[in-house]
Short mmCIF file of C-alpha atoms in Angstrom, two decimals:
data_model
loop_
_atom_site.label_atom_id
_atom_site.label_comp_id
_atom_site.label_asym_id
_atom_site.label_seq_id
_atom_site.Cartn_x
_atom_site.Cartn_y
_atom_site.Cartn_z
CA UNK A 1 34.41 10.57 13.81
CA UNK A 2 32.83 11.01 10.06
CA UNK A 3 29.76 9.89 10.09
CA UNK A 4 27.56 8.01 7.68
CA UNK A 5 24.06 8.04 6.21
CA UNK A 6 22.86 4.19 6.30
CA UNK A 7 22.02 4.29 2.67
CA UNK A 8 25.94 5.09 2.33
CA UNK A 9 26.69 2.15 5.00
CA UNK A 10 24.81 -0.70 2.99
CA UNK A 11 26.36 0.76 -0.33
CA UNK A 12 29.79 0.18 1.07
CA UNK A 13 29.23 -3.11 2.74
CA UNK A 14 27.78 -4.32 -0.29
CA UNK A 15 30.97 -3.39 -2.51
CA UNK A 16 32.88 -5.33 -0.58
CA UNK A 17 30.92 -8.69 -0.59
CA UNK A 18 30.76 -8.04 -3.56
CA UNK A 19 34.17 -8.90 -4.18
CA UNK A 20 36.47 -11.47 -2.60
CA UNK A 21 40.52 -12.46 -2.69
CA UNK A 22 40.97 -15.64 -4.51
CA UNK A 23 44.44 -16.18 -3.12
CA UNK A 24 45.25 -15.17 0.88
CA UNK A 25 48.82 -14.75 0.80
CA UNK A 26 48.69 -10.77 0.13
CA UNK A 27 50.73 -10.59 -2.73
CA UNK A 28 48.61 -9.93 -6.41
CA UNK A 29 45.23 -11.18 -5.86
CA UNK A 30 42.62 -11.84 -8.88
CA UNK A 31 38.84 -10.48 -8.03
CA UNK A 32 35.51 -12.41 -8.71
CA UNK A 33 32.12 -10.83 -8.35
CA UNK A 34 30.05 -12.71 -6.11
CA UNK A 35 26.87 -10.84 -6.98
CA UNK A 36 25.36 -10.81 -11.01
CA UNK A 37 24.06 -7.60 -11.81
CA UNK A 38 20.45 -9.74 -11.39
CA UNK A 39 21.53 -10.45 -7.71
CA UNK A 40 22.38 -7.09 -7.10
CA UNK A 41 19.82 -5.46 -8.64
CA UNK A 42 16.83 -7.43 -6.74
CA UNK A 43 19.09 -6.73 -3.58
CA UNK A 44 18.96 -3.11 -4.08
CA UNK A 45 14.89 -3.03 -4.29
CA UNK A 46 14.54 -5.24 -1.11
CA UNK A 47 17.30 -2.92 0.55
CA UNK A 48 15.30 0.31 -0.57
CA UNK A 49 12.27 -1.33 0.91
CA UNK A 50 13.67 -2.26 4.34
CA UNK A 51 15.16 0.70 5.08
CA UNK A 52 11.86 2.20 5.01
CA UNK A 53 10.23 -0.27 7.12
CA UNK A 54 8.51 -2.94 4.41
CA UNK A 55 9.24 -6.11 3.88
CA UNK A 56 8.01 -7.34 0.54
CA UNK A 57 6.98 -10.42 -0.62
CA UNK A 58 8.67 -12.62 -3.36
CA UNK A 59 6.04 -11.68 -5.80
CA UNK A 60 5.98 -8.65 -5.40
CA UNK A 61 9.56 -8.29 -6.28
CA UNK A 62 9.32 -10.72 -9.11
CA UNK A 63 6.86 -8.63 -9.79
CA UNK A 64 8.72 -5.94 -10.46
CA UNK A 65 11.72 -7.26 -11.64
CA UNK A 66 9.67 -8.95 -14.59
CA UNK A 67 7.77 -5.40 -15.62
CA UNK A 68 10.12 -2.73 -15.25
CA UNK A 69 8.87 -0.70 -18.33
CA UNK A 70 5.61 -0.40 -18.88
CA UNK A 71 3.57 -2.81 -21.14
CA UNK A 72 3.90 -2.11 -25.08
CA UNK A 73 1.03 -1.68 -27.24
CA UNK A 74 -0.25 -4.80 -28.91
CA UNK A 75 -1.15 -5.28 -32.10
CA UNK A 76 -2.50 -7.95 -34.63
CA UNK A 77 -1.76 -8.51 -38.49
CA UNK A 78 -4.76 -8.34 -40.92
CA UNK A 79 -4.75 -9.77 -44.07
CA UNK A 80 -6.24 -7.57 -46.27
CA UNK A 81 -7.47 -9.71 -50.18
CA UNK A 82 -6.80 -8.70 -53.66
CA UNK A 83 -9.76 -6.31 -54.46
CA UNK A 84 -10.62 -8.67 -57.70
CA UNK A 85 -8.55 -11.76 -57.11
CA UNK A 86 -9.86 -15.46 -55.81
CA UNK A 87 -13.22 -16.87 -54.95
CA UNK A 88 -14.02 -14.57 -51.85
CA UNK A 89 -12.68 -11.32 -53.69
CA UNK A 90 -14.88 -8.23 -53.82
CA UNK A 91 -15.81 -8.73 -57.25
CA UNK A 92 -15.81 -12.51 -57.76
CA UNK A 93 -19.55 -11.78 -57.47
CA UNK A 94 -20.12 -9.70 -60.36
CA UNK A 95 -17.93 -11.89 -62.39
CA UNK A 96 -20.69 -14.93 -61.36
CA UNK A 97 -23.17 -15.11 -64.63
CA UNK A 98 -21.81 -12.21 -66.29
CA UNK A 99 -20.42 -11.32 -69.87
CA UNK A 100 -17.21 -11.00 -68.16
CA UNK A 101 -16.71 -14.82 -67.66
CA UNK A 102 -15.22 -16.44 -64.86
CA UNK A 103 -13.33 -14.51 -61.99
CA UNK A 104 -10.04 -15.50 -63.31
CA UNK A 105 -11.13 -13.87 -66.43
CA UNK A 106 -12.08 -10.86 -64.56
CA UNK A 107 -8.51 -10.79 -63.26
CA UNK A 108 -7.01 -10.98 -66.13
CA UNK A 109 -8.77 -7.93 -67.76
CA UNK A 110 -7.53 -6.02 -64.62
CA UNK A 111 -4.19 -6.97 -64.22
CA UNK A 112 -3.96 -6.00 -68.26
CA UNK A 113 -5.74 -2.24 -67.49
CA UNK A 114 -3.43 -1.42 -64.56
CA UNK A 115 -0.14 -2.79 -66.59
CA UNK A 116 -0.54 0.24 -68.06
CA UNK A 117 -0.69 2.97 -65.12
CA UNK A 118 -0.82 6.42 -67.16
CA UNK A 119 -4.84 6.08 -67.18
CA UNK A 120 -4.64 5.63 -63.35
CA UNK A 121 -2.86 9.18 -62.67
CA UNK A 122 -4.52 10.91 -59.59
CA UNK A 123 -6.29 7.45 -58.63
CA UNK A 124 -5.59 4.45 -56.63
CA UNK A 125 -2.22 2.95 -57.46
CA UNK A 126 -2.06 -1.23 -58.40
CA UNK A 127 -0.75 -2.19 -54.57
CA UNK A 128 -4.21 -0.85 -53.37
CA UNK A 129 -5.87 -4.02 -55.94
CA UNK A 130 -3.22 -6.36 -54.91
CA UNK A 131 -2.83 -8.46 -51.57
CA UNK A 132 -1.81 -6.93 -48.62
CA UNK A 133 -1.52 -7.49 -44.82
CA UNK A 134 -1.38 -4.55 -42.21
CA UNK A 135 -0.94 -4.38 -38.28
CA UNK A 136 -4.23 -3.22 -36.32
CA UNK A 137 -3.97 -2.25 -32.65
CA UNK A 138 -5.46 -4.30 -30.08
CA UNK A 139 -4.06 -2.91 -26.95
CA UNK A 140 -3.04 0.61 -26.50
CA UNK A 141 0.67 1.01 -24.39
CA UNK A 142 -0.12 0.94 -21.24
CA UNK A 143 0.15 4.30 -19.53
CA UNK A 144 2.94 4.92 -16.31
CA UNK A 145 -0.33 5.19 -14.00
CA UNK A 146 -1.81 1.73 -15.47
CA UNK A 147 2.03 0.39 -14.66
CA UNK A 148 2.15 1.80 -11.15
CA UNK A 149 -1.07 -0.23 -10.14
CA UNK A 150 -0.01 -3.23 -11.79
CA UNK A 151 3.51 -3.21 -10.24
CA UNK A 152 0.84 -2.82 -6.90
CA UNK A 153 2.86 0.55 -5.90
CA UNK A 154 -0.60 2.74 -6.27
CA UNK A 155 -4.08 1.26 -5.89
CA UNK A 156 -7.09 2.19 -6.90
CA UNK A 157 -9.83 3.50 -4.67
CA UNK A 158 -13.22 3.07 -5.75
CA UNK A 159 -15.54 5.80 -5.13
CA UNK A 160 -18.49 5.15 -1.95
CA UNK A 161 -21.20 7.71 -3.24
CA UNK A 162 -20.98 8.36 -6.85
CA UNK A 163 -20.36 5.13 -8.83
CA UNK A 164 -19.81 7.38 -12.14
CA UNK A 165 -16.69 9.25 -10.51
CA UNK A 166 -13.74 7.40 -11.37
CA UNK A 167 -11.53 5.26 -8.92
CA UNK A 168 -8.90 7.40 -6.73
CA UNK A 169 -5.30 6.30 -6.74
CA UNK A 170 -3.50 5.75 -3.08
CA UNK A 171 -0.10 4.48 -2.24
CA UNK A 172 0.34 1.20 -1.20
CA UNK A 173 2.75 0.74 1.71
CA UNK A 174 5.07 -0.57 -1.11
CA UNK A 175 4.90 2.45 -2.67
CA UNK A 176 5.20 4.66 0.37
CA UNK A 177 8.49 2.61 1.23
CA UNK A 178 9.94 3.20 -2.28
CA UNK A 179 9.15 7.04 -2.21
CA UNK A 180 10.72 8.00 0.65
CA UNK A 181 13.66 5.64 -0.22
CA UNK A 182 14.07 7.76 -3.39
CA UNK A 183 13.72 11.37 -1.32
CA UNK A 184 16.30 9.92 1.13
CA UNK A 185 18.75 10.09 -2.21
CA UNK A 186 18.06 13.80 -2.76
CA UNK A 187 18.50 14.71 1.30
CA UNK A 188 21.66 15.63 1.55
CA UNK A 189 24.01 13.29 3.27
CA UNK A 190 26.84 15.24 4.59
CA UNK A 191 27.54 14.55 8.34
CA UNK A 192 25.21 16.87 10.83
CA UNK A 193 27.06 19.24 12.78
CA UNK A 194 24.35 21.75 13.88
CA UNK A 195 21.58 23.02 12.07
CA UNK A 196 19.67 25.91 12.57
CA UNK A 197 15.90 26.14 12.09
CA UNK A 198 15.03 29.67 12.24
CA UNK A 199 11.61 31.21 13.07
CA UNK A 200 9.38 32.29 10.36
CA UNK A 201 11.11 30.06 7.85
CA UNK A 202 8.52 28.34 5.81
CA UNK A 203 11.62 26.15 4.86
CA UNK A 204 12.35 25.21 8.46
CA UNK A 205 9.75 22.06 8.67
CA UNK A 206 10.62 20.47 5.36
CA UNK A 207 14.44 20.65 6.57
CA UNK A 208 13.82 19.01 9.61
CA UNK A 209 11.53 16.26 8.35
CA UNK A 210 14.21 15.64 6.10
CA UNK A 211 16.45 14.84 8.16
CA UNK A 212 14.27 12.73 9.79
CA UNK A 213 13.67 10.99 7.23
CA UNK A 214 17.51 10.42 6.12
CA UNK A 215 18.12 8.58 9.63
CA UNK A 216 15.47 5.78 8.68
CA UNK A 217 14.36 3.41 11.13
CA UNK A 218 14.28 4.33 14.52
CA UNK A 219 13.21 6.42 18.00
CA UNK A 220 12.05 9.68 18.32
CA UNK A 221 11.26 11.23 21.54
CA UNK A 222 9.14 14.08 21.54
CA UNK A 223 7.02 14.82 24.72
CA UNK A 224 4.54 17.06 23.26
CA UNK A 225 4.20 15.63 19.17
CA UNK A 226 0.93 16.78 17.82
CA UNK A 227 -1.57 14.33 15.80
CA UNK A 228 -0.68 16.29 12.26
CA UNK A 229 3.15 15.85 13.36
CA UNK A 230 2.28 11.85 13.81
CA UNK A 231 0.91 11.98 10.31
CA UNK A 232 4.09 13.67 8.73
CA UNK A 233 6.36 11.08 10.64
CA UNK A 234 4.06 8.13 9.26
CA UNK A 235 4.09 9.77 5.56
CA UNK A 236 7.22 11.24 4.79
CA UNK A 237 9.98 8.97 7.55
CA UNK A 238 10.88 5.29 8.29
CA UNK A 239 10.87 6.04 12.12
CA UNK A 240 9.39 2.87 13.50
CA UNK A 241 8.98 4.47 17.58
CA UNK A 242 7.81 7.71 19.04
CA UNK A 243 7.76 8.30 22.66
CA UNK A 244 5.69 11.12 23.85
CA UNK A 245 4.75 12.15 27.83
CA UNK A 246 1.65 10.85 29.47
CA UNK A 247 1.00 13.80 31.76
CA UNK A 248 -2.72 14.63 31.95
CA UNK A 249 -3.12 17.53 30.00
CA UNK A 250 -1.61 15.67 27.23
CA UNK A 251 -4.40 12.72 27.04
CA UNK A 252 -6.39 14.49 24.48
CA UNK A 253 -3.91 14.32 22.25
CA UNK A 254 -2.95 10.86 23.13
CA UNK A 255 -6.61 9.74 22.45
CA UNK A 256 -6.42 11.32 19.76
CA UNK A 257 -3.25 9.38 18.33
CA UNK A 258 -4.80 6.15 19.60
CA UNK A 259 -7.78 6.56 17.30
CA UNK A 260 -5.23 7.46 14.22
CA UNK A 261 -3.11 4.09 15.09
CA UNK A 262 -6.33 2.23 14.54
CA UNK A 263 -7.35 3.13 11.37
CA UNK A 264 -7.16 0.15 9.03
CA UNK A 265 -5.95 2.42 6.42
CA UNK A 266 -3.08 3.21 8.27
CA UNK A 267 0.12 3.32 5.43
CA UNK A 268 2.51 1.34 7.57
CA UNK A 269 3.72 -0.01 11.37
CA UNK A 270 4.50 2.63 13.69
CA UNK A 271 3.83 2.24 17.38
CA UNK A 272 3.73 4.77 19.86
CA UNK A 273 3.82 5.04 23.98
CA UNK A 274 3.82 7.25 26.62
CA UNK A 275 5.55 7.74 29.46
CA UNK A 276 6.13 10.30 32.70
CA UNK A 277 9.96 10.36 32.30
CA UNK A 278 10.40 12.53 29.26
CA UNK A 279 11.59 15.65 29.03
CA UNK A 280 13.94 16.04 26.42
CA UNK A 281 13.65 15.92 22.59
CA UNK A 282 15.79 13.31 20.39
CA UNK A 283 16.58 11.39 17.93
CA UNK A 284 18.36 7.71 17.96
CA UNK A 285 17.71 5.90 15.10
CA UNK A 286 18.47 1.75 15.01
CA UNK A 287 21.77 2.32 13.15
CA UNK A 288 23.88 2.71 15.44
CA UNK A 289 26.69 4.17 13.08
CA UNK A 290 24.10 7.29 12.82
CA UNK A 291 24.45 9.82 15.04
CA UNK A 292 22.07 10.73 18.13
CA UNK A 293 20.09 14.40 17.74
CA UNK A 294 18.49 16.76 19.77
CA UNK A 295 16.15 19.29 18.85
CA UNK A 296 15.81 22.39 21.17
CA UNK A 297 11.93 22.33 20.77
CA UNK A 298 8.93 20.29 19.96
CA UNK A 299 8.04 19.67 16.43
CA UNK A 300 4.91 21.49 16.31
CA UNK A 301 7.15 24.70 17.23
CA UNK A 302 10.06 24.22 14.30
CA UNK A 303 8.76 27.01 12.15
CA UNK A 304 7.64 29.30 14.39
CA UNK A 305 10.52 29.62 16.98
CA UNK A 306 14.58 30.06 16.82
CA UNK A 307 15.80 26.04 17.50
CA UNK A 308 18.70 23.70 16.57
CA UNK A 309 18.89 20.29 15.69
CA UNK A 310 22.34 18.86 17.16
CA UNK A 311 24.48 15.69 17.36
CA UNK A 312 25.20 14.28 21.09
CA UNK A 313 29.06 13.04 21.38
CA UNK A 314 29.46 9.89 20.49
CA UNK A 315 31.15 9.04 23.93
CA UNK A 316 27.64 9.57 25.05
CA UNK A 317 25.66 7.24 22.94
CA UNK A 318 25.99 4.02 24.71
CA UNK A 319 24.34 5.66 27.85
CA UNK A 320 21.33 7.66 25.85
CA UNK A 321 20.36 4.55 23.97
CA UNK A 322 20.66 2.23 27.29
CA UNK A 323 18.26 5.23 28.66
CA UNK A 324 15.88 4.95 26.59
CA UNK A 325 15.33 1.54 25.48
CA UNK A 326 14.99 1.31 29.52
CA UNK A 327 11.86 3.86 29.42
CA UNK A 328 10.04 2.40 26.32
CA UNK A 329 10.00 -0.88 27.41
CA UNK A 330 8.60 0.65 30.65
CA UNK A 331 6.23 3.22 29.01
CA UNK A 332 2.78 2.66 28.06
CA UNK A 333 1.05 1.77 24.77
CA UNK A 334 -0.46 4.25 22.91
CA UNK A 335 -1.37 2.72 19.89
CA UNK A 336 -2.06 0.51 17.81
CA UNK A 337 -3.85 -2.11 19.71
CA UNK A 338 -2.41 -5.68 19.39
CA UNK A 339 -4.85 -7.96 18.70
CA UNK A 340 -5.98 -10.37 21.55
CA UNK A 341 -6.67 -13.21 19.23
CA UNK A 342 -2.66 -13.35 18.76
CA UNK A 343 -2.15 -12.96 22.00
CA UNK A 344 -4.05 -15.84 22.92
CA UNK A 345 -2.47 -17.68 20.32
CA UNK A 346 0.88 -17.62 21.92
CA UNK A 347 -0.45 -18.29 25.28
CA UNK A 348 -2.05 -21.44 23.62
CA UNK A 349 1.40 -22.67 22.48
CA UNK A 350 2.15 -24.78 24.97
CA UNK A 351 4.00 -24.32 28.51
CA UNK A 352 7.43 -22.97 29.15
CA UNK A 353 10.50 -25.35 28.78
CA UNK A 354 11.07 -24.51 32.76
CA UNK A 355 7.78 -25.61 33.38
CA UNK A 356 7.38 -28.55 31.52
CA UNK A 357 10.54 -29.80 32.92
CA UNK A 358 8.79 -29.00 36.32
CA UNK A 359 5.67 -31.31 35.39
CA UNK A 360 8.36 -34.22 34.12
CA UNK A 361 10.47 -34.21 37.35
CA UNK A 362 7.18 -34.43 39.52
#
């Protein structure tokens, strides 16, 4: 069985909603699109985002949709009066009073002088004494940074200590989502047979996280995953669960990942757990057209020792995922914390439907 990235999956489904038989009777059949390229297009961009685990909001892909290109300069038109001509010319003043008469006799004597241009050779020419408008800028173009922010894919960070350093950029989780979505295009998407991470290959790590990365959402099981590994995972993947073991020389590490979870400025939901019944290393992402992995060795050793990275049968798939959803939903939370308040505020919705019925009949 061939199989198939998920980006290729939703490309495929999607060409063929996109079109639909008129007639049903098998013989010629005339085509209509269902989708306009506006349809599709905002489809894509919500696509790009989910598969990276972000939902966006409706304004935020408005948002995007209405400011694809960054903003144009802006400018204004300035009307610029004849240097000697009407009542608030430059010289209507020194016409005022003077032998020269009225303004309009002033303009008269000029317009006569520069008839004849051969004394003006090497000066001003007559359109610089005449009426004229020109275009003044009022608003630079606004630079591929300044559009990043504004589409709300960066943000800006101001600075805690020194006010005169200027604001840091950070992703947003939008942004995040959109990244990896575009460096899951570049990973290759041929069908894994077995690949080979060798030791001492500097290239060994980036390999691997790619292909993490190309599965998308989904479950990683890696008893001994270091913090910095976490942080790779969170930043560069769409995996959504990592199970790691809870044995005791391991809570360090787990206290350590707890802490991480926490942090507000965490750059999207990931949840880990623990749990005494690991021992093996893989990879099973939601998709279940995407094939299951193993990796001969933990994550903090690709790099430093000979491992592969292998596909499980498919006849086998059924029973790993069974497995394993089994074990997380028994396994122990590592992080983040839910928070109690929306706990409570479930418990507060009311009693069950078995036992209101109870408190009717009675």
């Amino acid at each position: 069985m061939v199989a198939i990235s998920s980006r290729e999956f939703v490309d495929a489904v999607t060409r063929q909603l996109s079109r639909v038989p008129l007639s049903e009777d098998g013989d010629t059949m005339d085509e209509v699109n269902i989708l306009t390229d506006q349809q599709y297009a905002l489809l894509t961009f919500i696509a790009a985002c989910n598969r990276n685990s972000y939902d966006p909001t409706e304004e935020e892909v408005m948002l995007w949709w209405d400011n694809r290109q960054p903003a144009p300069p802006e400018y204004k038109t300035v009307e610029v009066p004849s240097l000697f001509g009407g009542p608030s010319g430059p010289l209507s003043a020194l016409s005022a009073g003077s032998l020269f008469g009225t303004s309009e006799s002033l303009s008269k004597m000029f317009e006569t002088m520069v008839g004849d241009q051969s004394w003006l050779l090497g000066g001003p020419s007559v359109a610089s004494f005449l009426p004229r408008t020109h275009r003044e800028l009022v608003k630079p173009a606004e630079t591929t940074l300044e559009h990043l922010v504004r589409l709300t894919w960066l943000e800006e960070i101001g600075p805690d200590e020194s006010p005169a350093r200027p604001p840091a950029l950070r992703l947003t989780k939008l942004g995040h989502a959109l990244l990896r979505d575009r460096e899951r295009e570049n990973t290759d998407s041929e069908d894994v047979s077995v690949v080979v991470l060798k030791a001492d290959d500097p290239l060994a790590y980036p390999q691997l996280v790619g292909q993490l990365a190309n599965i998308g959402e989904g479950l990683l099981v890696d008893p001994y995953l270091k913090l910095n590994d976490l942080h790779r995972i969170v930043v560069s993947t769409g995996l959504t669960r990592l199970l790691v073991t809870g044995v005791r020389n391991n809570q360090r590490e787990l206290a350590a990942m707890q802490t991480y979870l926490d942090s507000p400025s965490l750059s999207r939901d990931i949840e880990v757990r623990c749990s005494m019944e690991l021992h093996d290393r893989l990879l099973i992402a939601d998709d279940e057209e995407e094939p299951i992995l193993t990796l001969g060795t933990s994550l903090n050793g690709v790099g430093r020792k000979l491992t592969v990275l292998s596909p499980v049968p498919s006849s086998e798939h059924s029973t790993l995922r069974d497995a394993y959803e089994t074990i997380w939903e028994n396994a122990e939370l590592v992080g983040p914390e839910y928070d109690e308040d929306d706990e409570d505020d479930e418990d507060d919705e009311g009693p069950d439907t078995d036992e209101a019925e109870g408190s009717e009949a009675s």
